[in-house]
CSV table of C-alpha atoms and ligand atoms in Angstrom, one decimal:
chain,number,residue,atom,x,y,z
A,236,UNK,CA,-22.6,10.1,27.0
A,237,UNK,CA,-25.5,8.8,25.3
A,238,UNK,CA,-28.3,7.1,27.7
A,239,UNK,CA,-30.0,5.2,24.9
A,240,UNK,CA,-28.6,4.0,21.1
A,241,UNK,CA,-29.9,6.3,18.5
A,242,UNK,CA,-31.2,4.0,15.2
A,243,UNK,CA,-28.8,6.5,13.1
A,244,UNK,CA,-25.8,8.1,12.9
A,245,UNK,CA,-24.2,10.4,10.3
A,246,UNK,CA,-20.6,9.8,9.3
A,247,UNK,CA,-18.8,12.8,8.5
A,248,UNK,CA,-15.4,13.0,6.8
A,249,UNK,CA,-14.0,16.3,6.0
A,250,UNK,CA,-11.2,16.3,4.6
A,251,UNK,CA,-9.0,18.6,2.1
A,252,UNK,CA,-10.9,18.1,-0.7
A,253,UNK,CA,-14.2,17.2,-0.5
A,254,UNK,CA,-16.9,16.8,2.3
A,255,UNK,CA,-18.2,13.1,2.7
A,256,UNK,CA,-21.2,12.2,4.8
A,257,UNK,CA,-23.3,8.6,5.0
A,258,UNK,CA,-26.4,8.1,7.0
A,259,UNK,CA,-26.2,4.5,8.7
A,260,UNK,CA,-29.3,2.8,10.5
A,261,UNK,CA,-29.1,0.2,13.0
A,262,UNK,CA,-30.5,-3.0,12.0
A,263,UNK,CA,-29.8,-6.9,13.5
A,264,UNK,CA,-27.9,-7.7,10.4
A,265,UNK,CA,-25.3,-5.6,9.0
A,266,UNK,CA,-25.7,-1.5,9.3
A,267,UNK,CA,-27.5,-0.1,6.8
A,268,UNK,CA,-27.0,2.1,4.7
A,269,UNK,CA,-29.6,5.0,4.2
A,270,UNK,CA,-28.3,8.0,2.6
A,271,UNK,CA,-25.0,9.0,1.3
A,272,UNK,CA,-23.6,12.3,-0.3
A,273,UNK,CA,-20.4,14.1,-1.0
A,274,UNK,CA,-19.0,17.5,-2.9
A,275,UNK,CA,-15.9,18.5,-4.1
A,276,UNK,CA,-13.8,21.2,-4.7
A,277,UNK,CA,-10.9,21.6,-6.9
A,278,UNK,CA,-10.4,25.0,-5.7
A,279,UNK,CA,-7.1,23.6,-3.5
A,280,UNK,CA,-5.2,21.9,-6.8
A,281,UNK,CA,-4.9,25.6,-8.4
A,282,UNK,CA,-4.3,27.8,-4.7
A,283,UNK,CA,-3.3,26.0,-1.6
A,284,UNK,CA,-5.1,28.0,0.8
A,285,UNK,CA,-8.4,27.2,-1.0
A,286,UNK,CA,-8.2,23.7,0.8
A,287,UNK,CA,-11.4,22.8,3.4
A,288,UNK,CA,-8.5,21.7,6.0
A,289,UNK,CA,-5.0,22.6,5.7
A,290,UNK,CA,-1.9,21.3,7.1
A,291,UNK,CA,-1.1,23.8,9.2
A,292,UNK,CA,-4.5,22.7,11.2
A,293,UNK,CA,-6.4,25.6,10.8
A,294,UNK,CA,-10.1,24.7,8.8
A,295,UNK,CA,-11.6,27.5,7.5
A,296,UNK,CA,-14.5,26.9,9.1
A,297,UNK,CA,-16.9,29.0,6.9
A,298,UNK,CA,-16.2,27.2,4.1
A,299,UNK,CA,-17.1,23.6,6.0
A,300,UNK,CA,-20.0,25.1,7.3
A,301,UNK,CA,-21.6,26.0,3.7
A,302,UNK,CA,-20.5,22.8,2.5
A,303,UNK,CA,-21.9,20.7,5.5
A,304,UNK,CA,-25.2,23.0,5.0
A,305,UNK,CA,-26.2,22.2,1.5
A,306,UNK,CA,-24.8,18.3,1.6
A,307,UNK,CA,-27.6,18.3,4.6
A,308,UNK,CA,-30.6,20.3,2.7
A,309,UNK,CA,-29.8,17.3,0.2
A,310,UNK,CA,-29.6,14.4,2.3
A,311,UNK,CA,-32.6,15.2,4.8
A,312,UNK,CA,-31.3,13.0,7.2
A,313,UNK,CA,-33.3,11.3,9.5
A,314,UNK,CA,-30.5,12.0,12.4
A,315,UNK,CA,-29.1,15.0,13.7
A,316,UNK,CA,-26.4,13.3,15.3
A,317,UNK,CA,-22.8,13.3,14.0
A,318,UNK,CA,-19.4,11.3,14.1
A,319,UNK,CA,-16.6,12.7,12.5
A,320,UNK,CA,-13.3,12.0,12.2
A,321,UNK,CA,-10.1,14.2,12.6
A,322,UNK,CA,-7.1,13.6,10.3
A,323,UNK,CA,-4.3,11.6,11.6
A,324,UNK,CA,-1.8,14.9,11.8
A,325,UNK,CA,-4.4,16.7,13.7
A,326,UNK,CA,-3.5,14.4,17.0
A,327,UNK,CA,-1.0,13.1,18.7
A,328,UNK,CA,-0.5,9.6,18.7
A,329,UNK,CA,1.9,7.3,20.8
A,330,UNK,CA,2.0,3.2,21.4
A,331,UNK,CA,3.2,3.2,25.3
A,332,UNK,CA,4.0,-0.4,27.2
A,333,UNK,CA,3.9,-0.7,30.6
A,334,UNK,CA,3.1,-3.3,33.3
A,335,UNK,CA,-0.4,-4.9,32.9
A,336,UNK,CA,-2.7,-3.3,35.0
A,337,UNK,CA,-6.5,-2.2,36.0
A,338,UNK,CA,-7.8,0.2,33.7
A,339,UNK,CA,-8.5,2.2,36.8
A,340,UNK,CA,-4.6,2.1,37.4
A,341,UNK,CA,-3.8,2.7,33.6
A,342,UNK,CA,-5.4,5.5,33.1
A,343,UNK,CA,-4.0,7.5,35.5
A,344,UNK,CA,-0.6,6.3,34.8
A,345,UNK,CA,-1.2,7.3,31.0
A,346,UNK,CA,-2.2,10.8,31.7
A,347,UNK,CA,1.2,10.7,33.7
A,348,UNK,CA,3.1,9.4,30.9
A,349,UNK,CA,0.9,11.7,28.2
A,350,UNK,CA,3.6,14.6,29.5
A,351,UNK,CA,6.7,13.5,27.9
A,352,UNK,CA,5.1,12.6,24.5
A,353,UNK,CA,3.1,15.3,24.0
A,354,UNK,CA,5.1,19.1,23.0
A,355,UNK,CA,2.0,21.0,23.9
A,356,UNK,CA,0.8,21.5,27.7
A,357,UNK,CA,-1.7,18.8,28.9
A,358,UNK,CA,-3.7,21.2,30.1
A,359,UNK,CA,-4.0,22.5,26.6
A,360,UNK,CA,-5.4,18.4,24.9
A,361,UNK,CA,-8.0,15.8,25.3
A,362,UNK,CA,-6.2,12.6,26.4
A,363,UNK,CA,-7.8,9.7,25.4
A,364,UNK,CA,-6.5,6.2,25.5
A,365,UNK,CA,-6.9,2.7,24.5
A,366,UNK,CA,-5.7,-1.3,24.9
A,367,UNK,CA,-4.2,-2.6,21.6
A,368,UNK,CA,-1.9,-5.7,23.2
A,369,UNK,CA,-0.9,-7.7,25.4
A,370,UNK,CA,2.4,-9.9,25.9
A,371,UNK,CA,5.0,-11.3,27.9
A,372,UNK,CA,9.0,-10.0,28.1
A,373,UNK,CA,11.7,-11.9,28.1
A,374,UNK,CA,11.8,-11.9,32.2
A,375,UNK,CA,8.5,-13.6,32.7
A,376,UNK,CA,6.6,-10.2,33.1
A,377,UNK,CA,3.3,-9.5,31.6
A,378,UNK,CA,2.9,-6.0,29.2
A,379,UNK,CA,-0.1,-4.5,28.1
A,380,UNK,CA,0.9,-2.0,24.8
A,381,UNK,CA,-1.5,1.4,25.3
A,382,UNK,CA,-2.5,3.5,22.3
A,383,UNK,CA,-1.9,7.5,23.9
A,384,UNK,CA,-3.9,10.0,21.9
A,385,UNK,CA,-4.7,13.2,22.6
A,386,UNK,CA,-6.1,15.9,20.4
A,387,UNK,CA,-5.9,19.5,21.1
A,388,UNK,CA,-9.0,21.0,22.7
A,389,UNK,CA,-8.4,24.1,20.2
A,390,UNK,CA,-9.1,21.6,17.4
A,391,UNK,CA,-12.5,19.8,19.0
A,392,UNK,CA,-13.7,23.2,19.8
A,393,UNK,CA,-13.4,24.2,16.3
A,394,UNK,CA,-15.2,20.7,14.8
A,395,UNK,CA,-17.9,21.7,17.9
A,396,UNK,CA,-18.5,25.1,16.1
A,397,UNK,CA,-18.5,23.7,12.3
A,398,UNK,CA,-21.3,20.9,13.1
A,399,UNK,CA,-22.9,23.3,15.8
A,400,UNK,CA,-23.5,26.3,13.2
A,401,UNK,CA,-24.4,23.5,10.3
A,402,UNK,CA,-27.7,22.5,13.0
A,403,UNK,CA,-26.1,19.3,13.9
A,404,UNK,CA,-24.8,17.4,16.9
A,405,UNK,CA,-21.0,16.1,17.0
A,406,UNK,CA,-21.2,12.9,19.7
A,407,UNK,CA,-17.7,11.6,18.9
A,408,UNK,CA,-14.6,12.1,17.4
A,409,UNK,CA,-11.9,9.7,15.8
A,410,UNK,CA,-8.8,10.0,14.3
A,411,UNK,CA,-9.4,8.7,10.4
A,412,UNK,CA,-7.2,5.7,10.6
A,413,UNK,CA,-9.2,4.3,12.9
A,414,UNK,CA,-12.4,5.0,10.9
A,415,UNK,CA,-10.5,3.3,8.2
A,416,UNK,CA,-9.1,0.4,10.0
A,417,UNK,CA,-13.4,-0.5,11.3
A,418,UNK,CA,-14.3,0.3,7.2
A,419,UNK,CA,-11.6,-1.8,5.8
A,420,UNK,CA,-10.1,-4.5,8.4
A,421,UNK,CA,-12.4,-4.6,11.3
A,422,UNK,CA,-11.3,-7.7,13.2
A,423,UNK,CA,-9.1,-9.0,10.4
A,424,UNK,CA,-6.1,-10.5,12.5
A,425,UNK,CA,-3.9,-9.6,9.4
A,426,UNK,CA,-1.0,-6.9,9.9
A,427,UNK,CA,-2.2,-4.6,6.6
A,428,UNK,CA,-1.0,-1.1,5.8
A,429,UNK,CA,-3.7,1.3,4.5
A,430,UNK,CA,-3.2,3.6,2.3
A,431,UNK,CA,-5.3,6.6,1.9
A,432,UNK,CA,-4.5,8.1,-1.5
A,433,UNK,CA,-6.5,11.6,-0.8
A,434,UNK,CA,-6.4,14.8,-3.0
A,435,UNK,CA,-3.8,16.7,-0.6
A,436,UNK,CA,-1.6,14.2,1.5
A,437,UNK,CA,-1.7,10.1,1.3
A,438,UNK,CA,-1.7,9.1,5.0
A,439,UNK,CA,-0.5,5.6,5.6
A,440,UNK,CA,-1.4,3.2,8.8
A,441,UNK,CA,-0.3,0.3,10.2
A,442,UNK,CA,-2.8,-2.4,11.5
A,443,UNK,CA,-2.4,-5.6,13.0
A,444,UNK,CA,-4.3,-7.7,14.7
A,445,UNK,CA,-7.8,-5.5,14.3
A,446,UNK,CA,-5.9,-2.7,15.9
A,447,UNK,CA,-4.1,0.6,14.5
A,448,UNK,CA,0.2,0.5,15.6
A,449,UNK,CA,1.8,3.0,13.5
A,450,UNK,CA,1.3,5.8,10.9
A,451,UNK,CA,3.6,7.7,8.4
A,452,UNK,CA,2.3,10.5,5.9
A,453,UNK,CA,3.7,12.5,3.0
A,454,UNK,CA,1.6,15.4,1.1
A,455,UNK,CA,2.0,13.4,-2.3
A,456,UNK,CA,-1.3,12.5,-3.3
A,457,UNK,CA,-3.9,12.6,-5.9
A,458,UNK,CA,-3.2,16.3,-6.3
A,459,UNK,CA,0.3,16.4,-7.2
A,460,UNK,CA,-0.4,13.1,-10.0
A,461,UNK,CA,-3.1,15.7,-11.5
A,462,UNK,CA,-0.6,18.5,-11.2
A,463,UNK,CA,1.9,16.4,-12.7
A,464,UNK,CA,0.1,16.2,-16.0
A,465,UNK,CA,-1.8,19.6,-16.2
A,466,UNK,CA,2.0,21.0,-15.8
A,467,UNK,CA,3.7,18.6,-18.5
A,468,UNK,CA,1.2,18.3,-21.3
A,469,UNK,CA,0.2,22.5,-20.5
A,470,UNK,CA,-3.7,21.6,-19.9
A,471,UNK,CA,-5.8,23.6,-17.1
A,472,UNK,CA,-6.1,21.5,-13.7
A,473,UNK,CA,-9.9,20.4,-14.6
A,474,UNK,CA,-8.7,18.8,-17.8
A,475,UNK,CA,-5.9,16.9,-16.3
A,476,UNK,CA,-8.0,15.7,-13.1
A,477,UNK,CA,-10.8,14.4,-16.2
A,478,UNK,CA,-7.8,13.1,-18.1
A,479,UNK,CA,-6.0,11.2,-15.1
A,480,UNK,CA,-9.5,9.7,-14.0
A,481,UNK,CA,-10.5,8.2,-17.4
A,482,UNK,CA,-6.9,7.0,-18.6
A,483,UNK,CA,-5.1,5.9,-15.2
A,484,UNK,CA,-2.2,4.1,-15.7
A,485,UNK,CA,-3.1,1.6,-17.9
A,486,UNK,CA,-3.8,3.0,-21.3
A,487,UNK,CA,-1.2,2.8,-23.5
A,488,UNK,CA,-1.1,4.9,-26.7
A,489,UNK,CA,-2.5,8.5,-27.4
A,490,UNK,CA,-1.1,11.9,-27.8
A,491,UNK,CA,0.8,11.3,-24.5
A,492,UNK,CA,1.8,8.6,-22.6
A,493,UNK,CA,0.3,9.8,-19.1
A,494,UNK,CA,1.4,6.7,-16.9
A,495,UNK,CA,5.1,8.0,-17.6
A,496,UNK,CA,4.1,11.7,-16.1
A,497,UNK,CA,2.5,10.3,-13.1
A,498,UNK,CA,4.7,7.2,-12.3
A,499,UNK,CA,7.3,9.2,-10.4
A,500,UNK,CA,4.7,10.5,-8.0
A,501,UNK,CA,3.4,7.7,-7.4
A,502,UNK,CA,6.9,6.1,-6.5
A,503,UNK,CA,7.2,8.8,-3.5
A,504,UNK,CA,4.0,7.4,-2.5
A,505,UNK,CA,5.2,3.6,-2.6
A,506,UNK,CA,8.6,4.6,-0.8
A,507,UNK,CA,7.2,6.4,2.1
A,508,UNK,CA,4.9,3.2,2.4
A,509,UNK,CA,8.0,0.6,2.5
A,510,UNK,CA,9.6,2.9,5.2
A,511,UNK,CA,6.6,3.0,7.1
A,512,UNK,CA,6.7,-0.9,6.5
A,513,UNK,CA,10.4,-1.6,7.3
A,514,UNK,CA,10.2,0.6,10.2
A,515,UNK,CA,6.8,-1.1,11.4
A,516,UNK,CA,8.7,-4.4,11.1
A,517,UNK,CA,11.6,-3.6,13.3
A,518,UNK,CA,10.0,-1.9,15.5
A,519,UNK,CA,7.6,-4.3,16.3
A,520,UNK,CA,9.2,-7.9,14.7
A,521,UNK,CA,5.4,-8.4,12.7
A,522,UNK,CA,5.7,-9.0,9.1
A,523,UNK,CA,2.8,-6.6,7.0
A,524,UNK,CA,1.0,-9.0,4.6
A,525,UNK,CA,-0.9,-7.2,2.2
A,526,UNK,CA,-1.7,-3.2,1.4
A,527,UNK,CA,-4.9,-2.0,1.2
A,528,UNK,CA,-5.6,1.0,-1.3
A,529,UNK,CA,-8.1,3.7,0.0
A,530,UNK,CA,-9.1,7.4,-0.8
A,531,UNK,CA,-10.3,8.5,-4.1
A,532,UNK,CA,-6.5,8.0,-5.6
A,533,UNK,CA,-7.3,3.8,-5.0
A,534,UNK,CA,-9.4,4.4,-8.0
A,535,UNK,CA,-6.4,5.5,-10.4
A,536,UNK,CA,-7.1,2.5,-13.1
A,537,UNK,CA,-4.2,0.4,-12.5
A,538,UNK,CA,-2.4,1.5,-9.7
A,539,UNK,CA,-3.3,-2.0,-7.6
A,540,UNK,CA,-0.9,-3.7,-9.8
A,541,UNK,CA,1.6,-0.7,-10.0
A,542,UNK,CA,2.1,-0.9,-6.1
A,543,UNK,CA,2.0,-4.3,-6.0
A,544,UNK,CA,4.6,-5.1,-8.8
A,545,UNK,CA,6.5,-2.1,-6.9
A,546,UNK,CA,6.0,-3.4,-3.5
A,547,UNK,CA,6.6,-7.4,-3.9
A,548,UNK,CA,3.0,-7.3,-1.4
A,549,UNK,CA,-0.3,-8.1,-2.7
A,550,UNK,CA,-2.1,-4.3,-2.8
A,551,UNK,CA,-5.9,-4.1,-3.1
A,552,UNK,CA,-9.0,-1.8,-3.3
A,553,UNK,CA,-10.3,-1.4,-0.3
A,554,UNK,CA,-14.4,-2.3,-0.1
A,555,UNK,CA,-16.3,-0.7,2.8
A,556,UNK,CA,-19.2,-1.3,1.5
A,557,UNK,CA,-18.5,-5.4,2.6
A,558,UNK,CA,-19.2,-4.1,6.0
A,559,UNK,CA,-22.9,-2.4,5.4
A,560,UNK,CA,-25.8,-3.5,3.5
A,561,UNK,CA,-27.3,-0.9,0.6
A,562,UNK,CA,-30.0,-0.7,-1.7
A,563,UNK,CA,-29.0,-2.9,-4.7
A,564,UNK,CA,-29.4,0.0,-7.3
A,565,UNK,CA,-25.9,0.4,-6.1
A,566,UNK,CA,-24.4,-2.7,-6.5
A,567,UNK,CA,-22.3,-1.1,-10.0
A,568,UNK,CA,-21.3,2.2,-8.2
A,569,UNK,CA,-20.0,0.5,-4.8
A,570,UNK,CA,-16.5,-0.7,-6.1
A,571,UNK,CA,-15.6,2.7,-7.0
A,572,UNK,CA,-17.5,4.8,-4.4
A,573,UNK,CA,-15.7,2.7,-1.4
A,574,UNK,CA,-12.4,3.9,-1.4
A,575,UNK,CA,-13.6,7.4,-1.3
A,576,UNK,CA,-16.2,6.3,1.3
A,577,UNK,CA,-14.2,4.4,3.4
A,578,UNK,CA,-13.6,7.0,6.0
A,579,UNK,CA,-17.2,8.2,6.4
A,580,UNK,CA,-18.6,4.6,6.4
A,581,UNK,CA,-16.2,3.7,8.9
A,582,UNK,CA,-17.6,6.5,11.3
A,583,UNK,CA,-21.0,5.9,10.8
A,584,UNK,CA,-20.5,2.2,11.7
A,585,UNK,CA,-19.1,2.6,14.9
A,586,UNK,CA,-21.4,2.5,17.1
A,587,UNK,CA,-23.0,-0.5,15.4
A,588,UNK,CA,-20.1,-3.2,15.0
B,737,ATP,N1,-11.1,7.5,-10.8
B,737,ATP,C1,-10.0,8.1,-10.3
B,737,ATP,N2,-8.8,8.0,-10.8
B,737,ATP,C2,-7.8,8.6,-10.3
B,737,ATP,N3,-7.8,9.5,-9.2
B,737,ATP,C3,-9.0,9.7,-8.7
B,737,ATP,C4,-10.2,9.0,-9.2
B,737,ATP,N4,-11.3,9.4,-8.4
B,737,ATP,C5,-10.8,10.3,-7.5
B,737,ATP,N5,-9.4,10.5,-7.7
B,737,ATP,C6,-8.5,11.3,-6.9
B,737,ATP,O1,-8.7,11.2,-5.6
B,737,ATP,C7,-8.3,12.4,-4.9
B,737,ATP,C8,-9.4,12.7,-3.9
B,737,ATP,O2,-9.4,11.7,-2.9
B,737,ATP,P1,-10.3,11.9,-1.6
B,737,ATP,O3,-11.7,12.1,-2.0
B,737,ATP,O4,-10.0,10.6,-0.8
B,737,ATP,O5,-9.6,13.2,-1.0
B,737,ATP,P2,-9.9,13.9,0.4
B,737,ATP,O6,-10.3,12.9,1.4
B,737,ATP,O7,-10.8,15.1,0.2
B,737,ATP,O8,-8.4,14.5,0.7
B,737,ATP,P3,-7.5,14.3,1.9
B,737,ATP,O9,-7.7,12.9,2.4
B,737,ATP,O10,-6.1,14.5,1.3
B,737,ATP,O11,-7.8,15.3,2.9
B,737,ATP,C9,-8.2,13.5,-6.0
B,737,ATP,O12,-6.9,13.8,-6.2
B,737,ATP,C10,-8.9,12.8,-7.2
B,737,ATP,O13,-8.3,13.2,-8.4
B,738,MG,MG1,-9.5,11.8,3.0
């Protein structure tokens, strides 16, 4: 618990591929944005294991710690103190209903409930929960829908350690989506999936009406469209990932026609988001309006279109950068920076919006 608001707060997004942080100051208007700074490494396209965070939930912790280190040296940040997010498959996440009720009364009945949905003891996880809606059944009786998640203590001890041994101080936690969701929707009343297009898995939410309902994942991603074409044209990994960046989808002509490689990738991708939206909408009878494209794979020229011709839903670029105000030097980097920053902007807004 924090007795006073710090002025700033470091957004921290690690995820399989890169290390992202942004420094955010306070200010009446919108947050500002003070420092930003990411790295990269390729090492996990060529040997899986080589990846900052891994599926299996185990983050070399080491390697996060160098990384976190030398981002800092650069940054000379003005705060110490850090929220970072945790991806979605690192929790467990379930929508409850149940009678409307005092939050006093809710939360113990949710650390009741948190037994049946979660397979690990609850002795072993961090329960934490929140209020997403609100209606009425068809008898007349009132509903409140809770958002149950709970995060094994194994897992914050470890993030403790990371930011602990880098010389900095973790002060909250959240699952990515919901970083995402504050970056990209805030209190947008629109149901929206997000995408995140990342180099190791594309992680896909539901949210609707400002709030986060339902998530789906698959481990195609950035990687495997970069894999795709170092494997078919015979080109090491680095030349690919260059050649995938400049060409995209649209370009048309050349030695090979790239969009043709890459196309049934990206299909996977746009399939496991119209399951996650048929199963969203029959679920929960809402009807998803748009898509929003985040995570450096948003930045694939031409893939707005691709998913939207694909989808029969308008698909856009997500811009996080709508949501903080930044030195106007930066005005022609932001559109293609924000999909990658999304995640990190969204934590280092929270505790400003
Ligand atoms: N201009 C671009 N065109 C196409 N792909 C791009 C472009 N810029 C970045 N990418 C791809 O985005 C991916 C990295 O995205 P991101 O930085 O969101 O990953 P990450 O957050 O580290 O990974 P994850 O979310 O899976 O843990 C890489 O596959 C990279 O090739
Ligand atoms: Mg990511």
């Amino acid at each position: 618990m924090l007795f006073f608001k710090p002025k700033s707060f470091l957004g921290v997004d690690i995820g399989t591929n890169s290390i992202k942080i942004v420094e955010i100051i306070n200010s009446d208007k919108k947050p500002k944005l003070r420092n930003y700074g990411w790295l990269e490494t390729y090492g996990y396209l060529e040997r899986l294991n080589d990846a900052i965070q891994t599926s299996s939930l185990k983050i070399l912790e080491k390697d996060a710690v160098k990384l976190l280190k030398f981002l800092i040296s650069q940054l000379k940040p003005k705060t110490d103190k850090v929220v970072a997010s945790l991806p979605s498959f690192a929790a467990f996440i379930t929508l409850l209903e149940t009678p409307l009720m005092s939050a006093a009364d809710t939360a113990k009945t949710v650390v009741f409930q948190a037994r049946q949905y979660i397979p690990i003891p609850v002795s072993e996880v961090t329960i934490d929960w929140l209020k997403v809606g609100e209606r009425e059944d068809e008898e007349g009786v009132k509903k409140q829908q809770i958002l149950l998640i709970s995060v094994p203590n194994e897992r914050i001890k470890s993030y403790q350690s990371i930011f602990k041994a880098a010389g900095l101080k973790l002060v909250a936690l959240e699952i990515e989506s919901f970083s995402l969701a504050r970056a990209l929707v805030g209190s947008d009343p629109t149901p929206t999936i997000l995408a995140d297009i990342g180099g190791r898995s594309t992680n896909i939410a539901v949210v609707d009406q400002g709030f986060w309902k339902y998530n789906g994942r698959t481990d195609f991603a950035g990687g495997s469209l970069t894999r795709a074409i170092a494997s078919s044209v015979n080109i090491d990994i680095k030349r690919a990932e260059d050649l995938k960046k400049r060409r995209g989808l649209s370009g048309v002509g050349g030695e090979y026609e790239l969009s043709t490689l890459m196309i049934p990738f990206l299909d996977v991708i746009i399939e496991e988001v119209r399951r996650v939206k048929d199963a969203y909408e029959k679920e929960y009878q809402g009807k998803i309006e748009r898509v929003i494209l985040a995570g450096g794979g948003a930045n694939l020229l031409g893939i707005e279109n691709y998913f939207t011709e694909r989808l029969g839903l308008t698909a856009v670029k997500g811009a996080p950068f709508n949501k903080i105000s930044y030195p106007s030097k930066l005005e022609p980097v932001v559109n293609e920076m924000g999909p990658s920053l999304a995640v990190a902007i969204g934590l280092g807004i929270r505790n400003f919006v």
